[in-house]
mmCIF file of C-alpha atoms in Angstrom:
data_model
loop_
_atom_site.group_PDB
_atom_site.id
_atom_site.type_symbol
_atom_site.label_atom_id
_atom_site.label_comp_id
_atom_site.label_asym_id
_atom_site.label_seq_id
_atom_site.Cartn_x
_atom_site.Cartn_y
_atom_site.Cartn_z
ATOM 1 C CA LYS A 1 0.000 0.000 0.000
ATOM 2 C CA SER A 2 2.948 2.320 0.467
ATOM 3 C CA ALA A 3 6.650 2.582 -0.270
ATOM 4 C CA LEU A 4 9.519 4.764 0.823
ATOM 5 C CA ASN A 5 10.409 7.530 -1.622
ATOM 6 C CA PHE A 6 12.933 10.296 -1.089
ATOM 7 C CA GLN A 7 12.765 13.738 -2.638
ATOM 8 C CA SER A 8 14.585 13.701 -5.967
ATOM 9 C CA THR A 9 16.390 16.935 -5.090
ATOM 10 C CA LEU A 10 17.849 15.311 -1.991
ATOM 11 C CA ILE A 11 18.902 12.237 -3.979
ATOM 12 C CA LYS A 12 20.632 14.381 -6.602
ATOM 13 C CA PHE A 13 22.476 16.287 -3.912
ATOM 14 C CA ALA A 14 23.596 13.097 -2.150
ATOM 15 C CA SER A 15 24.583 11.291 -5.359
ATOM 16 C CA PHE A 16 27.574 13.591 -6.030
ATOM 17 C CA GLY A 17 26.804 13.569 -9.760
ATOM 18 C CA ASN A 18 26.167 9.843 -10.053
ATOM 19 C CA THR A 19 22.507 10.262 -10.987
ATOM 20 C CA ARG A 20 22.594 7.512 -13.617
ATOM 21 C CA LEU A 21 23.959 5.046 -11.091
ATOM 22 C CA VAL A 22 21.364 6.004 -8.487
ATOM 23 C CA SER A 23 18.484 5.908 -10.979
ATOM 24 C CA SER A 24 19.598 2.452 -12.155
ATOM 25 C CA LEU A 25 19.712 1.193 -8.581
ATOM 26 C CA LEU A 26 16.247 2.593 -7.894
ATOM 27 C CA TRP A 27 14.994 1.017 -11.127
ATOM 28 C CA SER A 28 16.385 -2.403 -10.186
ATOM 29 C CA HIS A 29 14.979 -2.134 -6.667
ATOM 30 C CA THR A 30 11.542 -1.174 -8.028
ATOM 31 C CA LEU A 31 11.463 -4.162 -10.374
ATOM 32 C CA LEU A 32 12.588 -6.556 -7.647
ATOM 33 C CA PHE A 33 9.868 -5.414 -5.271
ATOM 34 C CA SER A 34 7.149 -4.777 -7.848
ATOM 35 C CA ASP A 35 3.755 -6.345 -7.316
ATOM 36 C CA THR A 36 0.786 -7.330 -9.468
ATOM 37 C CA THR A 37 -1.941 -5.942 -7.204
ATOM 38 C CA HIS A 38 -4.415 -3.879 -9.215
ATOM 39 C CA TYR A 39 -4.654 -0.281 -8.074
ATOM 40 C CA LEU A 40 -8.359 0.514 -7.757
ATOM 41 C CA ASP A 41 -8.262 4.114 -6.498
ATOM 42 C CA GLN A 42 -8.993 6.318 -9.512
ATOM 43 C CA THR A 43 -8.297 9.571 -7.661
ATOM 44 C CA SER A 44 -4.619 9.058 -6.804
ATOM 45 C CA TYR A 45 -1.543 7.122 -7.911
ATOM 46 C CA SER A 46 0.071 3.820 -6.973
ATOM 47 C CA TRP A 47 3.407 3.612 -5.149
ATOM 48 C CA MET A 48 5.067 2.402 -8.335
ATOM 49 C CA TYR A 49 4.006 5.546 -10.169
ATOM 50 C CA TYR A 50 5.732 7.672 -7.552
ATOM 51 C CA ARG A 51 8.835 5.516 -7.805
ATOM 52 C CA PHE A 52 8.937 5.787 -11.616
ATOM 53 C CA LYS A 53 8.339 9.534 -11.300
ATOM 54 C CA ASN A 54 11.207 9.776 -8.828
ATOM 55 C CA ILE A 55 13.518 7.990 -11.257
ATOM 56 C CA SER A 56 12.494 10.309 -14.098
ATOM 57 C CA GLU A 57 13.250 13.380 -11.985
ATOM 58 C CA ILE A 58 16.710 12.048 -11.133
ATOM 59 C CA GLU A 59 17.511 10.925 -14.699
ATOM 60 C CA PRO A 60 14.926 12.383 -17.146
ATOM 61 C CA TYR A 61 16.386 10.591 -20.190
ATOM 62 C CA PHE A 62 16.115 7.089 -18.727
ATOM 63 C CA TYR A 63 14.076 5.752 -21.649
ATOM 64 C CA GLN A 64 13.188 2.288 -20.267
ATOM 65 C CA ASN A 65 11.693 3.921 -17.202
ATOM 66 C CA TYR A 66 9.004 5.498 -19.376
ATOM 67 C CA LEU A 67 8.457 2.625 -21.798
ATOM 68 C CA TRP A 68 8.364 -0.338 -19.405
ATOM 69 C CA GLY A 69 7.192 1.681 -16.432
ATOM 70 C CA GLY A 70 4.276 3.104 -18.404
ATOM 71 C CA MET A 71 3.218 -0.307 -19.684
ATOM 72 C CA TYR A 72 3.508 -1.843 -16.220
ATOM 73 C CA LEU A 73 1.307 0.863 -14.700
ATOM 74 C CA SER A 74 -1.239 0.478 -17.500
ATOM 75 C CA VAL A 75 -1.457 -3.294 -17.908
ATOM 76 C CA ILE A 76 -0.338 -4.805 -14.606
ATOM 77 C CA LYS A 77 -1.149 -2.217 -11.950
ATOM 78 C CA ASP A 78 -4.241 -0.731 -13.639
ATOM 79 C CA ASP A 79 -3.041 2.656 -12.444
ATOM 80 C CA ASP A 80 -4.756 4.458 -15.315
ATOM 81 C CA LEU A 81 -4.006 8.023 -14.243
ATOM 82 C CA GLY A 82 -0.430 7.193 -13.324
ATOM 83 C CA ALA A 83 0.233 5.419 -16.624
ATOM 84 C CA GLU A 84 -1.157 8.341 -18.632
ATOM 85 C CA LYS A 85 0.895 10.911 -16.745
ATOM 86 C CA HIS A 86 4.070 8.842 -16.883
ATOM 87 C CA LEU A 87 3.834 8.118 -20.615
ATOM 88 C CA LEU A 88 3.089 11.775 -21.350
ATOM 89 C CA ARG A 89 6.177 12.723 -19.359
ATOM 90 C CA GLY A 90 8.192 10.266 -21.437
ATOM 91 C CA ILE A 91 6.914 11.761 -24.694
ATOM 92 C CA SER A 92 7.895 15.233 -23.481
ATOM 93 C CA PHE A 93 11.510 14.000 -23.484
ATOM 94 C CA PHE A 94 11.196 11.681 -26.507
ATOM 95 C CA PRO A 95 8.579 13.455 -28.682
ATOM 96 C CA GLN A 96 9.256 11.418 -31.832
ATOM 97 C CA ASP A 97 9.447 7.996 -30.202
ATOM 98 C CA LYS A 98 7.132 5.562 -31.978
ATOM 99 C CA ASN A 99 6.838 3.099 -29.083
ATOM 100 C CA LEU A 100 5.862 5.629 -26.409
ATOM 101 C CA SER A 101 3.306 7.150 -28.790
ATOM 102 C CA PHE A 102 1.878 3.733 -29.642
ATOM 103 C CA TYR A 103 1.510 2.543 -26.048
ATOM 104 C CA LEU A 104 -0.002 5.856 -24.988
ATOM 105 C CA GLY A 105 -2.519 5.418 -27.817
ATOM 106 C CA MET A 106 -3.283 1.902 -26.584
ATOM 107 C CA HIS A 107 -3.729 3.192 -23.037
ATOM 108 C CA TYR A 108 -6.115 5.929 -24.163
ATOM 109 C CA MET A 109 -8.138 3.535 -26.305
ATOM 110 C CA TYR A 110 -8.470 0.506 -24.039
ATOM 111 C CA GLU A 111 -8.097 1.887 -20.521
ATOM 112 C CA LEU A 112 -9.364 5.468 -20.643
ATOM 113 C CA LYS A 113 -11.732 5.128 -23.638
ATOM 114 C CA ASN A 114 -10.475 8.477 -24.907
ATOM 115 C CA TYR A 115 -10.655 7.771 -28.627
ATOM 116 C CA GLN A 116 -9.630 11.206 -29.843
ATOM 117 C CA SER A 117 -6.412 11.230 -27.837
ATOM 118 C CA ALA A 118 -5.801 7.611 -28.831
ATOM 119 C CA ASN A 119 -5.944 8.525 -32.507
ATOM 120 C CA THR A 120 -3.634 11.497 -32.021
ATOM 121 C CA TYR A 121 -0.870 9.273 -30.665
ATOM 122 C CA PHE A 122 -1.554 6.394 -33.053
ATOM 123 C CA LYS A 123 -1.058 8.801 -35.950
ATOM 124 C CA LEU A 124 2.176 10.008 -34.394
ATOM 125 C CA ALA A 125 3.353 6.410 -33.955
ATOM 126 C CA TYR A 126 2.503 5.588 -37.579
ATOM 127 C CA LYS A 127 4.230 8.734 -38.821
ATOM 128 C CA ASN A 128 7.387 7.683 -36.996
ATOM 129 C CA GLY A 129 7.322 4.160 -38.444
ATOM 130 C CA HIS A 130 5.697 1.915 -35.847
ATOM 131 C CA PRO A 131 5.340 -1.554 -37.440
ATOM 132 C CA TYR A 132 2.047 -2.614 -35.817
ATOM 133 C CA LYS A 133 0.235 -4.429 -38.620
ATOM 134 C CA THR A 134 -3.277 -3.071 -38.178
ATOM 135 C CA LEU A 135 -2.349 0.494 -37.216
ATOM 136 C CA PRO A 136 -3.657 1.985 -40.504
ATOM 137 C CA SER A 137 -7.045 0.319 -40.031
ATOM 138 C CA THR A 138 -7.206 1.352 -36.363
ATOM 139 C CA ILE A 139 -6.582 4.981 -37.308
ATOM 140 C CA ALA A 140 -9.250 4.783 -40.025
ATOM 141 C CA LYS A 141 -11.788 3.331 -37.569
ATOM 142 C CA LEU A 142 -11.021 6.001 -34.981
ATOM 143 C CA ASP A 143 -11.383 8.773 -37.585
ATOM 144 C CA HIS A 144 -14.790 7.337 -38.388
ATOM 145 C CA LEU A 145 -15.782 6.883 -34.739
ATOM 146 C CA ASN A 146 -14.663 10.399 -33.798
ATOM 147 C CA GLU A 147 -16.539 11.845 -36.790
ATOM 148 C CA SER A 148 -13.303 13.463 -37.873
ATOM 149 C CA VAL A 149 -13.201 12.058 -41.408
ATOM 150 C CA SER A 150 -11.586 14.515 -43.795
ATOM 151 C CA ALA A 151 -10.897 14.484 -47.509
ATOM 152 C CA GLU A 152 -7.483 12.959 -46.756
ATOM 153 C CA SER A 153 -8.605 10.301 -44.251
ATOM 154 C CA TYR A 154 -8.792 7.598 -46.913
ATOM 155 C CA LEU A 155 -5.177 8.096 -47.977
ATOM 156 C CA LEU A 156 -3.549 6.198 -45.107
ATOM 157 C CA PRO A 157 -5.430 2.899 -45.599
ATOM 158 C CA PHE A 158 -5.258 3.385 -49.379
ATOM 159 C CA GLU A 159 -1.458 3.714 -49.319
ATOM 160 C CA ALA A 160 -1.309 0.710 -46.969
ATOM 161 C CA SER A 161 -3.351 -1.321 -49.462
ATOM 162 C CA LYS A 162 -0.867 -0.542 -52.233
ATOM 163 C CA THR A 163 2.195 -1.604 -50.246
ATOM 164 C CA GLU A 164 0.669 -4.556 -48.359
ATOM 165 C CA LYS A 165 1.676 -8.017 -49.608
ATOM 166 C CA ASN A 166 -0.864 -10.009 -47.618
ATOM 167 C CA GLU A 167 -4.002 -10.220 -49.767
ATOM 168 C CA MET A 168 -6.388 -10.260 -46.815
ATOM 169 C CA PHE A 169 -4.951 -7.043 -45.362
ATOM 170 C CA LYS A 170 -4.667 -5.495 -48.827
ATOM 171 C CA THR A 171 -8.382 -6.051 -49.463
ATOM 172 C CA ARG A 172 -9.379 -4.856 -45.995
ATOM 173 C CA TYR A 173 -7.357 -1.655 -46.286
ATOM 174 C CA PHE A 174 -8.823 -0.887 -49.707
ATOM 175 C CA GLU A 175 -12.398 -1.444 -48.512
ATOM 176 C CA MET A 176 -11.806 0.902 -45.589
ATOM 177 C CA ALA A 177 -10.316 3.533 -47.868
ATOM 178 C CA TYR A 178 -13.227 3.143 -50.298
ATOM 179 C CA GLN A 179 -15.807 3.617 -47.547
ATOM 180 C CA LEU A 180 -14.040 6.627 -46.013
ATOM 181 C CA LYS A 181 -13.775 8.406 -49.340
ATOM 182 C CA ALA A 182 -17.306 7.540 -50.423
ATOM 183 C CA GLU A 183 -18.880 8.669 -47.149
ATOM 184 C CA PHE A 184 -16.976 11.959 -47.213
ATOM 185 C CA ASP A 185 -17.724 12.658 -50.881
ATOM 186 C CA LEU A 186 -21.424 11.768 -50.627
ATOM 187 C CA LYS A 187 -21.893 13.914 -47.535
ATOM 188 C CA CYS A 188 -20.248 16.792 -49.369
ATOM 189 C CA LEU A 189 -22.460 16.309 -52.438
ATOM 190 C CA ASN A 190 -25.730 15.800 -50.566
ATOM 191 C CA THR A 191 -25.213 18.869 -48.374
ATOM 192 C CA LEU A 192 -24.541 20.967 -51.493
ATOM 193 C CA GLN A 193 -21.028 21.961 -50.525
ATOM 194 C CA LYS A 194 -18.519 23.304 -53.041
ATOM 195 C CA ASN A 195 -15.665 21.490 -54.771
ATOM 196 C CA CYS A 196 -17.021 18.018 -53.993
ATOM 197 C CA ASN A 197 -15.439 14.983 -55.621
ATOM 198 C CA LYS A 198 -17.930 13.061 -57.792
ATOM 199 C CA THR A 199 -15.909 9.898 -58.323
ATOM 200 C CA ASP A 200 -15.224 7.003 -55.961
ATOM 201 C CA LEU A 201 -11.865 5.392 -55.264
ATOM 202 C CA GLU A 202 -12.182 3.211 -58.361
ATOM 203 C CA GLY A 203 -12.872 6.199 -60.611
ATOM 204 C CA ASN A 204 -16.618 5.540 -60.974
ATOM 205 C CA ILE A 205 -18.989 8.521 -60.957
ATOM 206 C CA TYR A 206 -21.442 8.491 -58.039
ATOM 207 C CA LEU A 207 -25.093 7.960 -58.991
ATOM 208 C CA LEU A 208 -27.736 10.661 -58.649
ATOM 209 C CA LYS A 209 -31.093 9.098 -57.714
ATOM 210 C CA ASN A 210 -34.148 11.147 -56.774
ATOM 211 C CA GLY A 211 -31.989 14.136 -55.948
ATOM 212 C CA GLN A 212 -29.620 12.141 -53.725
ATOM 213 C CA TRP A 213 -26.085 11.091 -54.528
ATOM 214 C CA THR A 214 -25.445 7.416 -53.857
ATOM 215 C CA PRO A 215 -22.445 5.080 -54.198
ATOM 216 C CA VAL A 216 -21.968 3.007 -57.321
ATOM 217 C CA LYS A 217 -21.624 -0.138 -55.237
ATOM 218 C CA ASP A 218 -22.780 -1.035 -51.789
ATOM 219 C CA PHE A 219 -20.071 -1.331 -49.181
ATOM 220 C CA SER A 220 -20.296 -3.190 -45.913
ATOM 221 C CA ASN A 221 -19.296 -1.331 -42.791
ATOM 222 C CA LYS A 222 -15.601 -2.093 -42.311
ATOM 223 C CA LEU A 223 -15.042 0.811 -39.944
ATOM 224 C CA LYS A 224 -16.757 -0.426 -36.802
ATOM 225 C CA LEU A 225 -14.384 -0.299 -33.845
ATOM 226 C CA ASN A 226 -14.439 -3.150 -31.363
ATOM 227 C CA ARG A 227 -14.434 -1.269 -28.058
ATOM 228 C CA LYS A 228 -14.004 -4.312 -25.882
ATOM 229 C CA HIS A 229 -10.752 -4.642 -23.936
#
């Protein structure tokens, strides 16, 4: 329920410049005495959060502290607030890191159910080259769920469909791209906006029936997000 933590300023002063050594010792001690008890208080933080925070204040560029510490708080301890704060602190020091961005996106999506923030960090992870196979489709689904589909939203799954070698993923990415583009274009046309695109992803002209623009072919909903953990 509790653990001994010293002020980071005091530790720095007593370390005589050996902050990396002290932070490594604290890190090893934390792992040795870590526990798997879920933290159920959603108004404060677990003892492990404070320990990871202490390490980050002593040695702010201790990368593993953020990556593994953040995942441990999220998955093992269920310290949702602590995991969010710790991963955000890590990204403040490693703003282009694909792994920190990806795991923060996972934490927002599955633990905090904050789908807008999840998509922000998933897009950052994808931009920086995270290899997670279904990341393009996840981003497309979150764009659709958040009602933030733009004229460019289809491009990510469309580009993924062109480079993907697995036929199943190639087809899935293309169907998602087709639906995103069609839904955006048809909404634009049917609300009488300007500069609307009248052709679908395959180059077919949308059909005008009884004053309403409709797709050339029916598409099944490939953009439904499974919100279960």
